[in-house]
CSV table of C-alpha atoms and ligand atoms in Angstrom, one decimal:
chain,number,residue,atom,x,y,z
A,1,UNK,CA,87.2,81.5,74.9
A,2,UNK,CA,84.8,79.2,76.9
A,3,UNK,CA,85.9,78.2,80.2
A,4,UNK,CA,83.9,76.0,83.0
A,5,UNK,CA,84.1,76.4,87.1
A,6,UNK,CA,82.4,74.8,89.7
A,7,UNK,CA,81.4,76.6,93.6
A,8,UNK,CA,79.4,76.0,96.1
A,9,UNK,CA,78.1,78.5,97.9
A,10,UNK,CA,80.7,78.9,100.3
A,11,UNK,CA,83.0,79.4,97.5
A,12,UNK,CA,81.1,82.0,95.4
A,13,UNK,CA,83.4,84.7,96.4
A,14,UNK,CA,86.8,83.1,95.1
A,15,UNK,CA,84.8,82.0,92.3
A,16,UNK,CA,83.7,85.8,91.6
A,17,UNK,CA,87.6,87.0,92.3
A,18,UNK,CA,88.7,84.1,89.7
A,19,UNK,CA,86.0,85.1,87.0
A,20,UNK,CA,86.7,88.7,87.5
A,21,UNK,CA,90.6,88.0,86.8
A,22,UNK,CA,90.0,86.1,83.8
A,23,UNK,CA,87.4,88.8,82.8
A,24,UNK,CA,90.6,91.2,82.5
A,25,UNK,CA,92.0,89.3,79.9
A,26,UNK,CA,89.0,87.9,78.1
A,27,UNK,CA,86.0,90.5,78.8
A,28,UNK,CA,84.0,88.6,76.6
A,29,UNK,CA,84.3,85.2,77.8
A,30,UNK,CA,81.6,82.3,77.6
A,31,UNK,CA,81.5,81.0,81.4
A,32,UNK,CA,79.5,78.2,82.4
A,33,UNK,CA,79.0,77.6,86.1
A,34,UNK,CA,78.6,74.4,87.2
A,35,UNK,CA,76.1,74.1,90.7
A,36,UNK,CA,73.8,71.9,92.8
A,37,UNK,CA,70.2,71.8,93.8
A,38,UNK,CA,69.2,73.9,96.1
A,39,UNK,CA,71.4,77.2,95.5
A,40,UNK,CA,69.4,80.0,94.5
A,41,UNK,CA,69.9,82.4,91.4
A,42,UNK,CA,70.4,84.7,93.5
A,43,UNK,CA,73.0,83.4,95.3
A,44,UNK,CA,75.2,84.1,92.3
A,45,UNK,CA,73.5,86.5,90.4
A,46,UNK,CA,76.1,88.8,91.5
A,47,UNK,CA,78.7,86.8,89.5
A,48,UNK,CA,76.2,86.4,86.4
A,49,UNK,CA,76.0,90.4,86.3
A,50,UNK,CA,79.4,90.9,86.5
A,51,UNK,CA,80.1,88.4,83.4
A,52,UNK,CA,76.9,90.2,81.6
A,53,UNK,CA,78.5,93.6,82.5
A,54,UNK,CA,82.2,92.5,80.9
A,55,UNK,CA,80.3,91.8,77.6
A,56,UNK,CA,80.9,88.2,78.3
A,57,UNK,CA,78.3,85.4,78.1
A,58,UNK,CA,76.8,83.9,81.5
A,59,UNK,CA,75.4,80.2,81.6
A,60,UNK,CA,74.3,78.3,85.2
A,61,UNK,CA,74.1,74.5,84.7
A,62,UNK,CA,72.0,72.7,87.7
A,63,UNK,CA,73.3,69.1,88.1
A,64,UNK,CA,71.0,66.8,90.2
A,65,UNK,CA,72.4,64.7,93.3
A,66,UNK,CA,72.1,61.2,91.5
A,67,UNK,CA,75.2,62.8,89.7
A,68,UNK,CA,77.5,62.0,92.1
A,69,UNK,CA,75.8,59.8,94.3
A,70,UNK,CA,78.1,56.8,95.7
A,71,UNK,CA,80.9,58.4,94.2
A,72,UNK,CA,84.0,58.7,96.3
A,73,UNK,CA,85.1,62.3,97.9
A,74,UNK,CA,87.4,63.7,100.4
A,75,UNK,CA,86.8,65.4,103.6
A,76,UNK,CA,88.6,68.1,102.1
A,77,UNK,CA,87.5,68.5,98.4
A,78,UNK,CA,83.6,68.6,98.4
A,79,UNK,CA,81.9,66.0,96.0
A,80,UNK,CA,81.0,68.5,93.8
A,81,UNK,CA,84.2,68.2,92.2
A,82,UNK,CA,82.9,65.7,90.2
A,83,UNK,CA,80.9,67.9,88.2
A,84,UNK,CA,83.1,68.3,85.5
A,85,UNK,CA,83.0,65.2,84.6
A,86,UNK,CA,79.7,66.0,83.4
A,87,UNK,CA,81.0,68.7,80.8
A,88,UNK,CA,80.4,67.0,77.9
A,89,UNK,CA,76.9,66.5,78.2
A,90,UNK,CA,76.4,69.6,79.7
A,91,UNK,CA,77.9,71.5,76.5
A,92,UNK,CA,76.3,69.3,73.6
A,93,UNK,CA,77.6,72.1,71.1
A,94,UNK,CA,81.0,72.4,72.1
A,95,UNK,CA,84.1,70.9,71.3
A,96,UNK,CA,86.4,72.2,73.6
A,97,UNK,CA,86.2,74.1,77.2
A,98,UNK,CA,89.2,75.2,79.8
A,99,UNK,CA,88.3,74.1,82.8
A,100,UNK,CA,89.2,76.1,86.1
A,101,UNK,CA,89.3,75.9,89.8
A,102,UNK,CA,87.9,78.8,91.5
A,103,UNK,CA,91.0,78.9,93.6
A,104,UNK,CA,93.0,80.1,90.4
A,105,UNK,CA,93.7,83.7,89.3
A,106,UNK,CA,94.2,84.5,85.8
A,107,UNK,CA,97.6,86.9,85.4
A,108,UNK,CA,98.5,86.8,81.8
A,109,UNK,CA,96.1,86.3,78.0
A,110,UNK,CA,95.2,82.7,77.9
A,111,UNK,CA,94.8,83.1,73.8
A,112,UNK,CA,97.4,80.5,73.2
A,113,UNK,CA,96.6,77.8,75.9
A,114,UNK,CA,92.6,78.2,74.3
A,115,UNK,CA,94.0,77.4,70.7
A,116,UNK,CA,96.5,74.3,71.6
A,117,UNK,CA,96.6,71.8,69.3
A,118,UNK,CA,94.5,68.6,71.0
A,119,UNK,CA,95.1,66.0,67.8
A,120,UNK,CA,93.6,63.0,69.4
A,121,UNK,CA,94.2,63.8,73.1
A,122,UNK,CA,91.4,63.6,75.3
A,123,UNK,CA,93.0,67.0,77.1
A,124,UNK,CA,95.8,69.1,77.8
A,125,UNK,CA,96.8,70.1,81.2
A,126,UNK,CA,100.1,70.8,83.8
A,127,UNK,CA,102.3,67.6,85.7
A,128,UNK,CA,101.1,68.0,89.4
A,129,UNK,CA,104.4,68.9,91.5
A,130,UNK,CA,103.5,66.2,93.6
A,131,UNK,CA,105.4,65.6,97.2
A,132,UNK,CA,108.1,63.3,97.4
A,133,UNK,CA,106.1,61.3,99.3
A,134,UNK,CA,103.5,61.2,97.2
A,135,UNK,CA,105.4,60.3,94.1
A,136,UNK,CA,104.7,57.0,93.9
A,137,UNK,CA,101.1,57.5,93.9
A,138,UNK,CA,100.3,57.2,90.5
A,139,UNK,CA,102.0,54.1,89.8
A,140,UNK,CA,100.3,52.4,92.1
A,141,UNK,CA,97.0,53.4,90.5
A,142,UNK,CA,98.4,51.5,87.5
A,143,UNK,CA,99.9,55.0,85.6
A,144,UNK,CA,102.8,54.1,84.3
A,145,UNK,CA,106.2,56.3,85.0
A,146,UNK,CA,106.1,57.9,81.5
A,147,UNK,CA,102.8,59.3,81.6
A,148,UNK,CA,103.5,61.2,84.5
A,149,UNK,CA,100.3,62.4,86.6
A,150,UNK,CA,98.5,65.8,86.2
A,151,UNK,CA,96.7,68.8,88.0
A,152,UNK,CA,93.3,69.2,87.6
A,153,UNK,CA,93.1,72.5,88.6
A,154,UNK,CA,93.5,73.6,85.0
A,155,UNK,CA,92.2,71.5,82.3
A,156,UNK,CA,91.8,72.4,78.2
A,157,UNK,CA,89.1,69.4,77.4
A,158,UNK,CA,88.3,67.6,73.9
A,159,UNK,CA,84.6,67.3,75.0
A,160,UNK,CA,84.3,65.7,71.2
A,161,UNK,CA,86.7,63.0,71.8
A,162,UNK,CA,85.3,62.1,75.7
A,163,UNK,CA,81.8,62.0,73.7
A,164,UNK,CA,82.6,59.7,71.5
A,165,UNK,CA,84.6,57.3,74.2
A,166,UNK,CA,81.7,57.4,76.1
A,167,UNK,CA,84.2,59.0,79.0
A,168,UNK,CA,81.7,60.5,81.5
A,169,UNK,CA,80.1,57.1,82.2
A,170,UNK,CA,83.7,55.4,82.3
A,171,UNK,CA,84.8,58.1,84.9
A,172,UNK,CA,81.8,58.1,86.9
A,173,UNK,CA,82.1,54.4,87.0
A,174,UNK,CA,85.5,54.2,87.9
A,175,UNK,CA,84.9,56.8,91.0
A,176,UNK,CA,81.6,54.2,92.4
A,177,UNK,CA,84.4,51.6,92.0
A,178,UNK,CA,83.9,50.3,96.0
A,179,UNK,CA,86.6,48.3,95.6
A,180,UNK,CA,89.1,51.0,95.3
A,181,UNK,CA,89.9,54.4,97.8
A,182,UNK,CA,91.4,56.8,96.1
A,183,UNK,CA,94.1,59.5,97.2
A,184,UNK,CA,92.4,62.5,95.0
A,185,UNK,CA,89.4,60.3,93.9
A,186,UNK,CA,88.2,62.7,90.5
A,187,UNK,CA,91.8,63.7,89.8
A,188,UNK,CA,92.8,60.0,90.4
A,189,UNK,CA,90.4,58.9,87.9
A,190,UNK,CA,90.8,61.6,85.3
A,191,UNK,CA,94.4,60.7,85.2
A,192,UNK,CA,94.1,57.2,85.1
A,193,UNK,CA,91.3,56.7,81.8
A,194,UNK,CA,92.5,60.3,80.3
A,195,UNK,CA,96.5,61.0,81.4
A,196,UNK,CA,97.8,58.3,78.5
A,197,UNK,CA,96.3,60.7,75.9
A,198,UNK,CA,97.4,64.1,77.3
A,199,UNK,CA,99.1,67.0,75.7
A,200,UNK,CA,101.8,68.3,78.8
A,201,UNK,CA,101.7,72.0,79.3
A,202,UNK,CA,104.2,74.6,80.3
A,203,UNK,CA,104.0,75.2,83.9
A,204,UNK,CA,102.4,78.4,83.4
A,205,UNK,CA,99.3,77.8,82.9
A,206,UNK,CA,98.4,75.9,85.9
A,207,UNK,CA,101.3,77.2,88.1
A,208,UNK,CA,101.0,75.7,91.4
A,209,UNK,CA,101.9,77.3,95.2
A,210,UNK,CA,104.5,74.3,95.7
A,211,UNK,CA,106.6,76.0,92.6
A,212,UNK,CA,107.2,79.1,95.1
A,213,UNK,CA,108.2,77.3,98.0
A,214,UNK,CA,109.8,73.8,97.3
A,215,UNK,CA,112.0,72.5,94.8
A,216,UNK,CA,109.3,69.9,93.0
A,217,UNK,CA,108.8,72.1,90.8
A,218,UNK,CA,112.6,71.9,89.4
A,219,UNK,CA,112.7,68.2,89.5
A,220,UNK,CA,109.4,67.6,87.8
A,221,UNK,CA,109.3,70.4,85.2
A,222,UNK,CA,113.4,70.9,84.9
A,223,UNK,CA,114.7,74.0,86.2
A,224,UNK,CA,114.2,76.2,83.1
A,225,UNK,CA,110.8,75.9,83.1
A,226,UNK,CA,110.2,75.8,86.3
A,227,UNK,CA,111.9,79.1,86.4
A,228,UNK,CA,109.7,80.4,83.3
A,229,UNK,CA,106.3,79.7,85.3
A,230,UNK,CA,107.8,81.6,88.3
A,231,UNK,CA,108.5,84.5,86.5
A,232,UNK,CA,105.8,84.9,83.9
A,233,UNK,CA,102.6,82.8,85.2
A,234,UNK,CA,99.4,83.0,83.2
A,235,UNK,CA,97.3,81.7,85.6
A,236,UNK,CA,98.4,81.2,89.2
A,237,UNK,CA,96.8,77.4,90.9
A,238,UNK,CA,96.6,77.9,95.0
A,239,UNK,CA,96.1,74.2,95.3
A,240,UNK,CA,96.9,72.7,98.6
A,241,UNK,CA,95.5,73.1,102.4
A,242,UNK,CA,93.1,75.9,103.2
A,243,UNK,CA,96.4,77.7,105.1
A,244,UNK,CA,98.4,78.0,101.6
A,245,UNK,CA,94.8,79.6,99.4
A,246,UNK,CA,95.7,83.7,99.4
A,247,UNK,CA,92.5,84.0,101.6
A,248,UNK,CA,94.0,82.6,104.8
A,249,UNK,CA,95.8,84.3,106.8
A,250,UNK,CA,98.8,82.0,107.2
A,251,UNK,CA,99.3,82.7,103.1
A,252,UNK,CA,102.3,83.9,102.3
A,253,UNK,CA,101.9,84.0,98.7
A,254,UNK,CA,103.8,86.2,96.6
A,255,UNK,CA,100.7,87.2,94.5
A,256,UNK,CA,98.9,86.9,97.7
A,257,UNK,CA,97.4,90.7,97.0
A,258,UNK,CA,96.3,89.9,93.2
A,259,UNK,CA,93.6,87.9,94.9
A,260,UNK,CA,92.8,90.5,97.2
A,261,UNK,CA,92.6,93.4,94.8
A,262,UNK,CA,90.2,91.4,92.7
A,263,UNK,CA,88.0,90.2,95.2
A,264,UNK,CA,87.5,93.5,96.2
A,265,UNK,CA,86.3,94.3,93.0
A,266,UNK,CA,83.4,91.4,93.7
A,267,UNK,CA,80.3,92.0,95.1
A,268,UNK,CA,81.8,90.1,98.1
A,269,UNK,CA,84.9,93.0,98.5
A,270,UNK,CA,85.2,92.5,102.5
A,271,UNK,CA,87.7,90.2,102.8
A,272,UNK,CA,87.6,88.8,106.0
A,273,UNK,CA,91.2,86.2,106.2
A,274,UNK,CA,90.6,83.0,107.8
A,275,UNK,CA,91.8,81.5,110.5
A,276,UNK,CA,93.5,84.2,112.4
A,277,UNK,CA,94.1,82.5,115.8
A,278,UNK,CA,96.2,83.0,118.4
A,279,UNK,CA,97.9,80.0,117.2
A,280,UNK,CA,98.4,81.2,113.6
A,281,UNK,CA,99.7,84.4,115.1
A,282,UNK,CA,102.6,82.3,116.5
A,283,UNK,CA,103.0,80.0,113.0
A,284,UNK,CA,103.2,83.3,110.8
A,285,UNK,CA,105.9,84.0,112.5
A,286,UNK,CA,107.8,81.1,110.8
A,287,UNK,CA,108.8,80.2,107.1
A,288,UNK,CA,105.7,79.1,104.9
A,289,UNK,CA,107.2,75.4,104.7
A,290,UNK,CA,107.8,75.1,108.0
A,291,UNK,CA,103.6,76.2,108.9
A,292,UNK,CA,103.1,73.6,106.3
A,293,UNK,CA,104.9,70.9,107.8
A,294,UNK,CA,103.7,71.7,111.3
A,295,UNK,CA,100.3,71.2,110.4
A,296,UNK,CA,100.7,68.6,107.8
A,297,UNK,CA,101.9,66.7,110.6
A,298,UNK,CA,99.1,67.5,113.1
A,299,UNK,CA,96.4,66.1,110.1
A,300,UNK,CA,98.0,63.2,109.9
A,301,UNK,CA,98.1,62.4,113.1
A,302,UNK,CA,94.9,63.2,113.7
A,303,UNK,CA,93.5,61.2,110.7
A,304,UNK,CA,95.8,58.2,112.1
A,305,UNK,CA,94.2,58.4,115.6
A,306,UNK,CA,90.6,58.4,113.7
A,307,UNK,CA,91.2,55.7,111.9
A,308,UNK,CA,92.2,53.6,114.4
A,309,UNK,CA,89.4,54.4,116.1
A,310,UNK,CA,87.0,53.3,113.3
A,311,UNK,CA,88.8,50.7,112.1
A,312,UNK,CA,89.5,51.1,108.8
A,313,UNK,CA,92.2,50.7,106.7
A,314,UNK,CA,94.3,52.8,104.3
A,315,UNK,CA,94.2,53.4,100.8
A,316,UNK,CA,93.8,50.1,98.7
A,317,UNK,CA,95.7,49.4,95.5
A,318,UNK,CA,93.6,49.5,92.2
B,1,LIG,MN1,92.5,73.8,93.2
């Protein structure tokens, strides 16, 4: 099993607490950490030790800032996303690699994701329970309804087949388009070169926070699966706001203490829970949808009133 994660160092810790989960499972794992200029060795040495210690196999990959240079990003999601991108050039020997966000945990054996069939798909990976009101999103990148529109917290690549189609270029390409702006600019442009030749997984393997607190999840996977992920996830996605990841401490996660019991077996084991304000003490007080709403709200206001005050417009159609 090789797998592939990207961190800065702000994120090193939930990046240990994720390898150390998958480590469980698969002790002797091939992980290749993706970083940027200017992070030391030892800065994650810790994480390579661990690996080492498992019997897995340790590799750091340095990718320069021309990489993503012009490229488009969000406030939220630091460029380095875009890193992945890069996988196939970074792994000249491999054909295949599961790709994981470091705010994942690994709960069951990933044995039979690692050996799905690709055939001539570029990857396989989980429908995103996308919001209602973000639904028509992907047809307005061009998608059409049919292919649906994936996560990219969890991604089995063909790093073969994006070699030969010349993929990272056409990606990297399509982000330093100026002439679009992008919702989720890397997931946006994974989807729309890569989603028409997609295998669709079983919620399970990428299953994400909305499944345990809206509906999406029934309308966009059916109930029965839906129900399946919910009830025996292999590998848990806390995408979303910083207020829903398991280290916050407006989380209300079910497997909330999964996280905690394997970052504690990090060499970062103090978990500290952000943003415990006088203000959160109130909205924990509330149901988990309701804190979401509240401040989902207050962002977009907030975004709104910047906007205005620069000037510029909303998202553009591709
Ligand atoms: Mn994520």
């Amino acid at each position: 099993l090789q797998v592939a994660c990207v961190a800065d160092e702000k994120y090193l810790p939930h990046c240990a607490a994720m390898l150390h989960s998958l480590l469980q499972f698969h002790p002797d794992a091939l992980v290749n950490y993706l970083h940027g200029p200017g992070l030391s060795g030892a800065s994650f040495a810790p994480i390579a030790s661990m690996v080492a210690c498992s019997g897995g196999t340790f590799t750091a990959h340095e990718v320069p800032d021309t990489a993503i240079n012009g490229l488009q990003r969000l406030r939220e999601i630091p460029p380095i996303m875009w890193y992945r991108v890069y996988l196939p050039d970074l792994l000249p020997e491999t054909d295949r690699v599961l790709y994981l966000d470091v705010d994942t945990l690994i709960v069951d054996d990933l044995t039979e994701l690692w050996n799905t069939d690709l055939q001539d798909r570029y990857l396989a990976a989980v429908s995103n329970t996308l919001p209602p009101e973000s639904r028509g999103w992907p047809r307005r990148l061009g998608i059409p309804a049919e292919q649906g529109y994936f996560n990219s917290g969890v991604l089995l690549l063909n790093l073969e087949m994006m070699r030969r189609n010349q993929m990272t270029e056409r990606l990297i390409a399509y982000g330093r388009n100026p002439g679009l702006r992008l919702a989720w600019p890397d997931q946006d442009a994974l989807n729309k070169l890569m989603g028409h030749r997609r295998v669709s997984l079983h919620p399970r393997w990428n299953c994400q926070n909305s499944l345990f607190y809206y509906r999406w999840g029934e309308e966009i996977f059916g109930r029965r699966a839906a129900r399946e992920a919910l009830g025996s996830p292999a590998i848990l996605h806390f995408e979303g706001a910083q207020v829903v990841k398991p280290w916050h401490y407006l989380s209300k996660h079910p497997h909330r203490k999964k996280y905690i019991e394997h970052r504690t077996a990090t060499a970062w084991p103090t978990v500290e829970l952000e943003g415990k304000t006088t203000l959160n003490r109130f909205l924990r007080l509330l149901p988990m949808r309701a804190t979401i709403r509240i401040l989902a709200t207050s962002f977009k206001v907030r975004m709104r009133f910047r906007k205005l005050l620069s000037g510029k417009r909303g998202y553009k159609i591709p």
